[in-house]
Coordinates of C-alpha atoms in Angstrom, one line a residue:
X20 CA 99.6 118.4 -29.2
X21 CA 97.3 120.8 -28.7
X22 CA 98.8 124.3 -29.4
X23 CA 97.4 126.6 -27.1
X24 CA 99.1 124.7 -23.8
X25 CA 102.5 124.6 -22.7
X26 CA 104.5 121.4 -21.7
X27 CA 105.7 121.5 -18.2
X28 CA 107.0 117.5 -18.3
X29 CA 107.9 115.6 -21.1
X30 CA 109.2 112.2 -21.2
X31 CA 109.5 109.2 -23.3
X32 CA 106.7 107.7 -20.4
X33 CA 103.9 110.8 -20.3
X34 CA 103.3 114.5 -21.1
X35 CA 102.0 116.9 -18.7
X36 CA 100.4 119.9 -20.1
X37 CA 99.8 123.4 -18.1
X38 CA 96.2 122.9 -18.0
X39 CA 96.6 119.7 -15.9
X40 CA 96.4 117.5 -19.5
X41 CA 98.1 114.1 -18.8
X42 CA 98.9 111.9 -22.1
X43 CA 100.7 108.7 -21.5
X44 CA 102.5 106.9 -24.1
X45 CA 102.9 103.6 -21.9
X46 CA 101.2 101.2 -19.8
X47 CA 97.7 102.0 -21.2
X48 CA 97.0 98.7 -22.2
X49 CA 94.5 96.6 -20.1
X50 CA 93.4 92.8 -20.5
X51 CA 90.5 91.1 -18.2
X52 CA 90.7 88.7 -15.4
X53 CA 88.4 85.6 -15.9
X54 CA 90.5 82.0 -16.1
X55 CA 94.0 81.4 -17.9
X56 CA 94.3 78.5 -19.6
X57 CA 98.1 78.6 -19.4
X58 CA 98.1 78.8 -15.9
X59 CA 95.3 77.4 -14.9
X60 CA 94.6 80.7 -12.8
X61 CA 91.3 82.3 -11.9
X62 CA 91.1 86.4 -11.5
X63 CA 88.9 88.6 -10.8
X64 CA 88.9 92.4 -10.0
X65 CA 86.8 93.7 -7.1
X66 CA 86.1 97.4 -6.0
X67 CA 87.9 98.4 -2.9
X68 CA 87.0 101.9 -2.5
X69 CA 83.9 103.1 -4.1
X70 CA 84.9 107.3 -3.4
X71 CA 88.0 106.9 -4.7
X72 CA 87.6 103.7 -7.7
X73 CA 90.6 102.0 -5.9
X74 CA 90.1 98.5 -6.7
X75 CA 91.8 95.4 -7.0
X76 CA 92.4 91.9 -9.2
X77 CA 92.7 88.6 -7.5
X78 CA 94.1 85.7 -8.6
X79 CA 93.7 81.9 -7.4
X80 CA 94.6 78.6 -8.8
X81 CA 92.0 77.4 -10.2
X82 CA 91.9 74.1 -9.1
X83 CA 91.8 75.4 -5.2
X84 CA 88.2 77.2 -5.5
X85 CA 86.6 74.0 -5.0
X86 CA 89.1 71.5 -3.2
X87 CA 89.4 71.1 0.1
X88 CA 92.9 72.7 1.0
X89 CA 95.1 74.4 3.5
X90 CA 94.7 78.5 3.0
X91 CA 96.9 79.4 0.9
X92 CA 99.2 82.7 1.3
X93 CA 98.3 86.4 0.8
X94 CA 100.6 88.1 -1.5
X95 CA 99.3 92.0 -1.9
X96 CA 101.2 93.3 -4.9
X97 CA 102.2 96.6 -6.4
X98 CA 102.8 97.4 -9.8
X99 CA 105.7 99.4 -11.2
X100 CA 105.6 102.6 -13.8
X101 CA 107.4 105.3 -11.4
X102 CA 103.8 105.8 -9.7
X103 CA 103.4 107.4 -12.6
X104 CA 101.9 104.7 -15.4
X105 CA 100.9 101.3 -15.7
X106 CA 98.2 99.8 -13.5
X107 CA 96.6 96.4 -11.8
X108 CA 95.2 95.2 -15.4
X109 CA 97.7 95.8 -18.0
X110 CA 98.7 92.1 -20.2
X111 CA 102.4 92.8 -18.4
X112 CA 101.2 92.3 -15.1
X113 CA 98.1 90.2 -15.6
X114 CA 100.4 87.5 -17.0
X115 CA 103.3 87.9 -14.1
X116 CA 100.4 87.6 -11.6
X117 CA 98.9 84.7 -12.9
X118 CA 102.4 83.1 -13.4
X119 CA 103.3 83.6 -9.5
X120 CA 99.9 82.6 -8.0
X121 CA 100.3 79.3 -10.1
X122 CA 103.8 78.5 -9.5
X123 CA 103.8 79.4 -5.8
X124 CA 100.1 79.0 -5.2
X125 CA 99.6 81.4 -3.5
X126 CA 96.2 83.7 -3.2
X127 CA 97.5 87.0 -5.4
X128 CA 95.9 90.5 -4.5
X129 CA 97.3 93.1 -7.4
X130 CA 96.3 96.7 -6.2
X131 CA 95.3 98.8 -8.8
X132 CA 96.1 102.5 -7.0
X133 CA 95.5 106.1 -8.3
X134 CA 98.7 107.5 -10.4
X135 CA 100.1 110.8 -10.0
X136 CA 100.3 113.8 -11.2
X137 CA 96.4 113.7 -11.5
X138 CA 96.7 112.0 -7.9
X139 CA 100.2 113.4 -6.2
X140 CA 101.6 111.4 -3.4
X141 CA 100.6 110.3 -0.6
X142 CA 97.5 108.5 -3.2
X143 CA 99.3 105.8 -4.2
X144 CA 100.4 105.1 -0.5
X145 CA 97.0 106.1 0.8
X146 CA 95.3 103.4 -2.0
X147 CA 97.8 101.1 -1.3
X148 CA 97.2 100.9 2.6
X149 CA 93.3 100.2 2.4
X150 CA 93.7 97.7 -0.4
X151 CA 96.1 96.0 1.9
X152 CA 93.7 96.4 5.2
X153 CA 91.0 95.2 3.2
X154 CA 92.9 92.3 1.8
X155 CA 94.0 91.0 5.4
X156 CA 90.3 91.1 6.3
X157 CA 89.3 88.9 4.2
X158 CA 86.3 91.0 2.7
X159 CA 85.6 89.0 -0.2
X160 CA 84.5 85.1 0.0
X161 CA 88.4 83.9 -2.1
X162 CA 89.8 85.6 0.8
X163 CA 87.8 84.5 3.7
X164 CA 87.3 80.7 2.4
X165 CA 91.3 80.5 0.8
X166 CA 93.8 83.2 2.1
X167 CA 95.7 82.4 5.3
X168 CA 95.7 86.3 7.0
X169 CA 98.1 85.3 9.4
X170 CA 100.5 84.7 6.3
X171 CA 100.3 87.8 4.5
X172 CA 103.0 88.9 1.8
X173 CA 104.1 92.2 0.4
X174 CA 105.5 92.7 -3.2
X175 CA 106.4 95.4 -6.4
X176 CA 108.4 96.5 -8.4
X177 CA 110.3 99.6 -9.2
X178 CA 107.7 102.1 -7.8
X179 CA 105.5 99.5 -6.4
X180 CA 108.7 98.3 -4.5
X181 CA 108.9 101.7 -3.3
X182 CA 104.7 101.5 -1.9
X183 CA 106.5 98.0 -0.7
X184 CA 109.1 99.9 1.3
X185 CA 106.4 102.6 2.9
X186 CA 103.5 100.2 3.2
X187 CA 105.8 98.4 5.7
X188 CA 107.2 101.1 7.6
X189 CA 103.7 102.3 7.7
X190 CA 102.4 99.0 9.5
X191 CA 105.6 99.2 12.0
X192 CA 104.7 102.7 12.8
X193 CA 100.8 102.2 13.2
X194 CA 101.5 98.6 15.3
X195 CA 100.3 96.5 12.5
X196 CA 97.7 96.3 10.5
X197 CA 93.8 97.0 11.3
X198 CA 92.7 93.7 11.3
X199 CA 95.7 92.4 13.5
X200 CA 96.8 89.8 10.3
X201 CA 100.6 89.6 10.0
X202 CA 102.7 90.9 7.1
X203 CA 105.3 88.2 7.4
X204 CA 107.5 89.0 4.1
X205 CA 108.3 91.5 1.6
X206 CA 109.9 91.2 -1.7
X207 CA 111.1 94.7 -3.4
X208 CA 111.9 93.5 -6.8
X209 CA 114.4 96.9 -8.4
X210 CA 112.9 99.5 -6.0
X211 CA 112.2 103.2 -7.0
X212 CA 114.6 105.1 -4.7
X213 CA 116.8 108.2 -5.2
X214 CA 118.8 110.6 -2.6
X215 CA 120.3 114.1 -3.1
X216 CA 123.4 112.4 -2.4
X217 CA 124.8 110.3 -4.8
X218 CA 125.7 106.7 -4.1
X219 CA 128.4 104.0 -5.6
X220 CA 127.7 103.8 -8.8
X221 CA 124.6 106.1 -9.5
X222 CA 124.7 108.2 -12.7
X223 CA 124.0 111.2 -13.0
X224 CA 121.3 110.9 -15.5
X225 CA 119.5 108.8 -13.1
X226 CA 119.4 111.7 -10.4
X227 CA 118.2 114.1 -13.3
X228 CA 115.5 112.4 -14.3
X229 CA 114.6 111.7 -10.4
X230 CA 114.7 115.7 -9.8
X231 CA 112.8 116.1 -12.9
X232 CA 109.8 113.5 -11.8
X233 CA 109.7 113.5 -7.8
X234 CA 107.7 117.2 -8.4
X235 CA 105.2 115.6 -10.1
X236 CA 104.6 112.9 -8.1
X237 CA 105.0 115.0 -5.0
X238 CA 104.5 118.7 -5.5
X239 CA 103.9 119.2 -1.7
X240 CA 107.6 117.7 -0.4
X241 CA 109.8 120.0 0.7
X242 CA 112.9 117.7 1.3
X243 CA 113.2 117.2 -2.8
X244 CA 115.2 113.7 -3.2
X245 CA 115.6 113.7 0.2
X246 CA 111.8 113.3 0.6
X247 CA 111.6 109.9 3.0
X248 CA 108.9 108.7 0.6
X249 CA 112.0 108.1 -2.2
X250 CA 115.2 108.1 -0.2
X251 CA 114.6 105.8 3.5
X252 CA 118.3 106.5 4.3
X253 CA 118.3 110.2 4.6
X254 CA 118.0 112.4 7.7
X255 CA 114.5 111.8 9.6
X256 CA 113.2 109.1 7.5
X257 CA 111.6 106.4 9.9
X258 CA 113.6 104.4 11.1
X259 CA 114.6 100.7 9.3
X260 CA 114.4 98.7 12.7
X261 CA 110.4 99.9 12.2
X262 CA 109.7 97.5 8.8
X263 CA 107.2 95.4 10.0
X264 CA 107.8 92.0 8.8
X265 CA 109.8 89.2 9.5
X266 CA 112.1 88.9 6.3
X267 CA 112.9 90.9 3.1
X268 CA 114.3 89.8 -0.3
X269 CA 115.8 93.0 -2.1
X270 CA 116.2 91.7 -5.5
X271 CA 118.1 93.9 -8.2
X272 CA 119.8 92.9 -12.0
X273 CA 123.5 93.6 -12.8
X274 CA 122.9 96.3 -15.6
X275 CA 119.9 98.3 -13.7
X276 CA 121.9 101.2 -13.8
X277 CA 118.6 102.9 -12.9
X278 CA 117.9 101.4 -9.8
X279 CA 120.5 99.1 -8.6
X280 CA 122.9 101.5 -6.6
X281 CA 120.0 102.8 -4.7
X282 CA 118.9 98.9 -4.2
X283 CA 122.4 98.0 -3.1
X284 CA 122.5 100.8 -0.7
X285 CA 119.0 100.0 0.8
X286 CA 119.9 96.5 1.6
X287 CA 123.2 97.3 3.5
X288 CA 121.4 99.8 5.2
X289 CA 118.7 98.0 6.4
X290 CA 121.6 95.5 7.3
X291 CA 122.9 97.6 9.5
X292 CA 120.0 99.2 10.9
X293 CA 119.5 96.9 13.8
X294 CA 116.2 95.6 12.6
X295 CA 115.4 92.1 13.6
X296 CA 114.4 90.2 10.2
X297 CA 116.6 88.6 7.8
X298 CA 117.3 90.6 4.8
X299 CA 118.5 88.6 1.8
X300 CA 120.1 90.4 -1.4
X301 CA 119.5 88.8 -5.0
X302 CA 121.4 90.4 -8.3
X303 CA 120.2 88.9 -11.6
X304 CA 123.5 88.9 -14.0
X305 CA 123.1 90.2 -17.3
X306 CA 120.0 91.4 -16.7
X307 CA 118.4 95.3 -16.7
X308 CA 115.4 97.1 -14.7
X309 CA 112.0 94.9 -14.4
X310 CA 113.5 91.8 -17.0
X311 CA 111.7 89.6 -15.6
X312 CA 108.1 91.0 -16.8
X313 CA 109.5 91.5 -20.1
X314 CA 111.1 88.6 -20.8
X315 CA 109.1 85.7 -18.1
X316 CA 111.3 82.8 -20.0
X317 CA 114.6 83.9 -19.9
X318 CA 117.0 81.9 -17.8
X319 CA 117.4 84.8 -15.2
X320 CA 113.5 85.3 -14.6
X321 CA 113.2 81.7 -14.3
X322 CA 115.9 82.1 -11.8
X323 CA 114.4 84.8 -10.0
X324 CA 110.9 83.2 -9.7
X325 CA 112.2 80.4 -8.1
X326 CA 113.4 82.8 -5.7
X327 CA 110.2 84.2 -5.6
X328 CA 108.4 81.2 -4.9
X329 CA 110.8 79.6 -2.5
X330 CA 110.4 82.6 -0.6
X331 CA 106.7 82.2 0.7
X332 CA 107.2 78.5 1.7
X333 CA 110.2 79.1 4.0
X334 CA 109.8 79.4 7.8

């Protein structure tokens, strides 16, 4: 550490120095795309946004680039890290990706968006929104020749569930999406959410380390953990009857004491909020925050990508 700068965050996840230094201790790892032999699973990445380097890998069963076929879904997803690490191409999420595409063939789009601090909220949101645009317009040939735009999917975890959440209340409140395709689902798989109230079962370390992060990812909010962005229950956050799909999966794990109050309280909410989708709630027993990328063969995240699966093939 260099002497002559102060630490104004530390964490197990990054360091932020006072001159704007970043070092992150996680997540740094990438892999490339090109065919998976276990999967049999095709990826490549492709530049969204050449001003701002946003860009995104797609995936595709391999067999389906030449066969004649029905188009297969869209599923846009966003990676976890607390907005904060991780990205599109690390082995974590290049291997979930290529696992989902394959078992529920679908045509994958993992956004790789910009990370705060160096890029504060609303970035990530910002990234997230033209890689999903651009997605449903089919602007490269495996879209245009094999996605179905009128079946488009959303999915994250932990903060990507959270870019889930706001991508979607973004489309309600903006009357869909540019291209008029249809975001028909959305999965939030352990969402990133927090409140300056507590909730059943919410420690209080969670809330600390919340307080502690939320300025870093969004130095310009003025509500704190109140901010809509992180808590989509509290005063003046748009409303739930605006998500702008037709069903949601919340999905959480029995010993995510991280995430799971907040998740529980999200899905009774959205319950309750009049909306006109179908909201289903799955809880993995056993099982902590983001399991399933960690451990892809347990019996839980075999459960949970059935789940997964099932859930782009029902009407």
């Amino acid at each position: 550490m260099d002497p002559s700068t102060k630490l104004v965050f530390d964490s197990p996840l990054l360091r932020v120095h006072d001159d704007g230094r970043v070092e992150r201790f996680y997540g740094t790892e990438t892999t490339p795309g090109g065919f998976d032999a276990a999967t049999r699973v095709a990826s490549k990445d492709v530049l969204v946004d050449g001003a701002t380097g946003v860009f995104v890998r797609l995936y595709i069963p391999d067999h389906l680039l030449t066969a004649e076929h029905k188009k297969l879904p869209i599923l846009v997803y966003f990676h976890g890290g607390g907005l904060v690490v991780n990205s599109a191409v690390s082995p974590m999420y290049h291997r979930y990706l290529n696992s989902v595409a394959s078992k529920a063939a679908v045509l994958a789009v993992s956004v790789n968006y910009r990370l705060a601090p160096e890029h504060p909220l609303p970035a990530a949101y910002d990234d997230s929104w033209a890689a999903l645009s651009w997605a449903a317009s089919g602007a490269d040939p495996w879209l245009s020749d094999h996605g179905d735009t009128k079946r488009v999917f959303l999915a994250g975890d932990s903060g990507g569930a959270n870019i889930v959440h706001n991508i979607a209340i973004m489309a309600g409140s903006r009357h869909g999406l540019p291209s008029r395709a249809f975001v028909e689902g959305a999965i939030l798989l352990h969402p990133m959410f927090s409140g300056k109230e507590t909730v059943d079962g919410e420690s209080r370390e969670t809330r600390e380390m919340m307080k502690k992060l939320w300025p870093l990812i969004c130095p310009q909010s003025t509500a704190g953990l109140d901010d809509p962005w992180l808590n989509p229950m509290a005063d003046g956050a748009p409303s739930l009857r605006n998500l702008a799909c037709r069903k949601l999966l919340v999905c959480s794990a029995e010993r995510d004491h991280y995430a799971r109050p907040r998740a529980t309280a999200y899905y009774q909410a959205v319950k309750q909020s009049g909306w006109r989708g179908s909201v289903e709630w799955l809880e993995s027993a056993g099982e902590e925050h983001v399991f399933f990328l960690h451990k892809p063969e347990c019996d839980e995240s075999l459960a949970l990508m059935d789940r997964v699966v099932a859930f782009f093939s029902e009407d």
